[in-house]
C-alpha positions as CSV (number, residue, x, y, z in Angstrom):
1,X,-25.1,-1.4,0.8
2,X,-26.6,1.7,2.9
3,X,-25.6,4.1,5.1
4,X,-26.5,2.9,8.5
5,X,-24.5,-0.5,7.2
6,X,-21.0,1.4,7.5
7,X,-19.0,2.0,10.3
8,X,-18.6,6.2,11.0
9,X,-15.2,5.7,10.9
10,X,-13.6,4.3,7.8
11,X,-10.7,2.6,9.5
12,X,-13.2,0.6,11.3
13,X,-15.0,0.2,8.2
14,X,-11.9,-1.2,6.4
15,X,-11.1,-3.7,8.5
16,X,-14.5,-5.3,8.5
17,X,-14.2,-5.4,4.9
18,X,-10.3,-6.8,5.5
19,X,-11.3,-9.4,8.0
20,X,-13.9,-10.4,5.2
21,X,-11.2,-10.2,2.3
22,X,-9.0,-12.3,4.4
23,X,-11.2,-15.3,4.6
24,X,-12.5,-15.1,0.9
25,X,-9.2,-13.4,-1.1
26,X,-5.7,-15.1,-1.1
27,X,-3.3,-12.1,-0.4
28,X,-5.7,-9.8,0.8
29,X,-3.1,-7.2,1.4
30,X,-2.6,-6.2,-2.1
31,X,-2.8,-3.0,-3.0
32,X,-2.2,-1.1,-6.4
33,X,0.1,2.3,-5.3
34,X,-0.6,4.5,-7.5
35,X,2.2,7.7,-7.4
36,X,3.2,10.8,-9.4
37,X,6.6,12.4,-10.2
38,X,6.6,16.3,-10.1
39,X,5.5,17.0,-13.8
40,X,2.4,14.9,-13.1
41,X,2.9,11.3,-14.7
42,X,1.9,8.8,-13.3
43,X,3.0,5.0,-12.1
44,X,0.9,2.6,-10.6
45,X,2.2,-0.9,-9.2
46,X,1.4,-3.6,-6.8
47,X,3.3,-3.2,-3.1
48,X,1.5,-5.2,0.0
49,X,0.3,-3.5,2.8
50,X,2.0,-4.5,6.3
51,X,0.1,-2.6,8.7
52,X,-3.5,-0.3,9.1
53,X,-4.0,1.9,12.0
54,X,-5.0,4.9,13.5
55,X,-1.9,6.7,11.4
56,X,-2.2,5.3,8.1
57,X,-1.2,2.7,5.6
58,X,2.1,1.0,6.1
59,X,4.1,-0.6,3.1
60,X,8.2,-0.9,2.4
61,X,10.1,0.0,-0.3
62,X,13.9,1.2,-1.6
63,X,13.9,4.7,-1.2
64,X,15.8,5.1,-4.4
65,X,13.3,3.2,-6.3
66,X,11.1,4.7,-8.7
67,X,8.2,5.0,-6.3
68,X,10.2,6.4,-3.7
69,X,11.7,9.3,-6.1
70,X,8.3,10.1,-7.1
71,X,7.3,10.0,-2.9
72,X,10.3,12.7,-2.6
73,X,9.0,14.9,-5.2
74,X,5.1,14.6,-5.0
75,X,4.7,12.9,-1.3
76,X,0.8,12.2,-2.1
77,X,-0.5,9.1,-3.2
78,X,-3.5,6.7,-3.8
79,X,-3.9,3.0,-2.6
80,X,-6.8,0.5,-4.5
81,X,-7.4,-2.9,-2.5
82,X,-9.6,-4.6,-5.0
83,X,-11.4,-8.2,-3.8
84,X,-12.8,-9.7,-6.8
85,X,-14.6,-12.9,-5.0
86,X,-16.4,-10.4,-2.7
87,X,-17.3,-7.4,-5.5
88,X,-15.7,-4.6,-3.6
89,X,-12.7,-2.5,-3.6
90,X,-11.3,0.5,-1.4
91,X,-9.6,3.7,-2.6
92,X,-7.4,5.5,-0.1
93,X,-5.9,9.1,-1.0
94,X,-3.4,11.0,1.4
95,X,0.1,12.5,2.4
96,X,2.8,10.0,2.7
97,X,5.7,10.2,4.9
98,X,8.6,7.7,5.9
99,X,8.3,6.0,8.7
100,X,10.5,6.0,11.9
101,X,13.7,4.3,10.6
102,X,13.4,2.1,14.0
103,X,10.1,0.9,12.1
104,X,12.1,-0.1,8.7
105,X,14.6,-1.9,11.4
106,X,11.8,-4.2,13.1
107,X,10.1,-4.7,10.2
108,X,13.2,-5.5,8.2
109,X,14.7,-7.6,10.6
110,X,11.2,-9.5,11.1
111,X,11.3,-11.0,7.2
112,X,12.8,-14.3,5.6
113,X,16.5,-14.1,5.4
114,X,15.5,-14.8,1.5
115,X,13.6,-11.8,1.2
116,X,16.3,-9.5,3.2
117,X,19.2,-10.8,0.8
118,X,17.0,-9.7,-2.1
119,X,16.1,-6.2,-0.8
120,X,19.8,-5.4,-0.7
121,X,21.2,-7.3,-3.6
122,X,18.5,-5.3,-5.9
123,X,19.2,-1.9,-7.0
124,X,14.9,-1.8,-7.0
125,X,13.8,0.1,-10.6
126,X,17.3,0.1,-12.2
127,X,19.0,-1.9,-15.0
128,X,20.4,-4.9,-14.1
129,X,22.7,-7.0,-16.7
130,X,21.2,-10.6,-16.2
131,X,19.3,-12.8,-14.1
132,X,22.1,-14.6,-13.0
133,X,23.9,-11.3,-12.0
134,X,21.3,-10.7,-9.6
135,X,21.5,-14.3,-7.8
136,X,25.0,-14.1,-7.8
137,X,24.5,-10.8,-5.8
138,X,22.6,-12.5,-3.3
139,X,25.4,-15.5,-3.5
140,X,27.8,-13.1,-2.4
141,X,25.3,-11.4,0.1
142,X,23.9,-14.8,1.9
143,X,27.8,-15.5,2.3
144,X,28.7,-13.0,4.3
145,X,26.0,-13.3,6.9
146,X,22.6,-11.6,8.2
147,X,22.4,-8.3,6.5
148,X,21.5,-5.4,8.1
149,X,19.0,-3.1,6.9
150,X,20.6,-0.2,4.2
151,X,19.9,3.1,5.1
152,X,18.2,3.0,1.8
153,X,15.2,0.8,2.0
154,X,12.2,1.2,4.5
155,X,8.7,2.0,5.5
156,X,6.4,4.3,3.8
157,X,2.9,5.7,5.9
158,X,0.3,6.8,4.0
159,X,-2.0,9.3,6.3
160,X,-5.4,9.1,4.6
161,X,-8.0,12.1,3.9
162,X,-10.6,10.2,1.8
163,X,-11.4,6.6,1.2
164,X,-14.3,5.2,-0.9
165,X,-15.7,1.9,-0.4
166,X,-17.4,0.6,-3.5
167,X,-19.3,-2.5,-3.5
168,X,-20.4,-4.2,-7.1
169,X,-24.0,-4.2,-7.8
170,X,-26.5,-5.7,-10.4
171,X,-26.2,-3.7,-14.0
172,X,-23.5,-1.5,-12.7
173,X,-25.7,0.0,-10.6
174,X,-22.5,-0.3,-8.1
175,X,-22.6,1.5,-4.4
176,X,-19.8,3.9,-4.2
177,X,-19.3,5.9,-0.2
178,X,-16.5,8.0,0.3
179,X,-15.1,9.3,3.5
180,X,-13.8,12.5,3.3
181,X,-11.8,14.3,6.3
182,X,-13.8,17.3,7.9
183,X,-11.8,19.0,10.9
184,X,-11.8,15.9,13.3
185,X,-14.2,13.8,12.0
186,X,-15.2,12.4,8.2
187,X,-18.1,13.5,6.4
188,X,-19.6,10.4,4.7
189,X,-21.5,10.9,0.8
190,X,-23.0,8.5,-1.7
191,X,-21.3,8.8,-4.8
192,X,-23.1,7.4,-8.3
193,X,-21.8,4.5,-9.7
């Protein structure tokens, strides 16, 4: 991989190498989120990602969750997309804010009944006493009709200022470019392997 082979933009770049994941990767929209509480440790989990543009990086969540109490108290996070069959992953760094709740409510309303039963039924990161508590939960839920979304669950943006595109190579000699934001634009460098 060289320089004149990337795109100067890194959204652009990404979804070349998404369109490429797609075909090759089942699930393609994984994505480890790695996120921080206020004293610095650290959590790291897999959350898909439901949208890429201009803005950011688009995934959903329970606010009270453990990610999203980490988001309220350090709102900076990283994203790692890694596609084994093709050698490459992308790291993504940034600010990340809630989306518009009108956002959460289309995307919300948009998923599997099964899904939308589970995202309120599950009180996302705390103890639960069984199993079986939980499906009778969503028992109880499915009875009483289409759920609306609860003011507690939604969309989560994360606004990028780097991303690093690193494609395997022979004897770990791996190519590594990161995009880093300068004023309007993104200053592109090779980093070593």
């Amino acid at each position: 991989m060289n320089r004149a082979e990337l795109a100067n933009d890194p959204l652009e770049q990404f979804r070349r190498w998404f369109a490429e994941a797609e075909a090759a990767v089942p699930a393609a929209e994984k994505m480890a989120l790695a996120t921080a509480s206020a004293d610095g440790s650290p959590s790291v989990r897999m959350v898909l990602m439901k949208q890429a543009d201009e803005d950011g990086i688009v995934f959903f969540s329970h606010y009270p969750s453990r990610k999203g109490r980490e988001l309220a108290e350090n709102p900076r996070a990283a994203l790692l997309f890694y596609w084994e069959p093709l050698g490459r992953q992308v790291r993504i760094e940034g600010p990340v804010v809630r989306v518009p709740e009108a956002e959460s409510d289309a995307y919300f309303g948009s998923r599997p009944l099964g899904a939308r039963l589970s995202a309120v039924a599950s009180p996302q990161s705390r103890p639960v006493e069984s199993r079986e508590w939980l499906e009778r939960r969503v028992a109880e839920l499915a009875e009483q009709g289409e759920p609306a979304r609860p003011e507690w669950w939604g969309g989560y943006r994360l606004a990028p200022d780097a991303w690093e595109f690193w494609q395997h190579g022979a004897d770990r000699l791996h190519d590594r470019f990161r995009y880093r934001r300068e004023g309007e634009g993104w200053a592109i460098e090779r980093l070593g392997p």
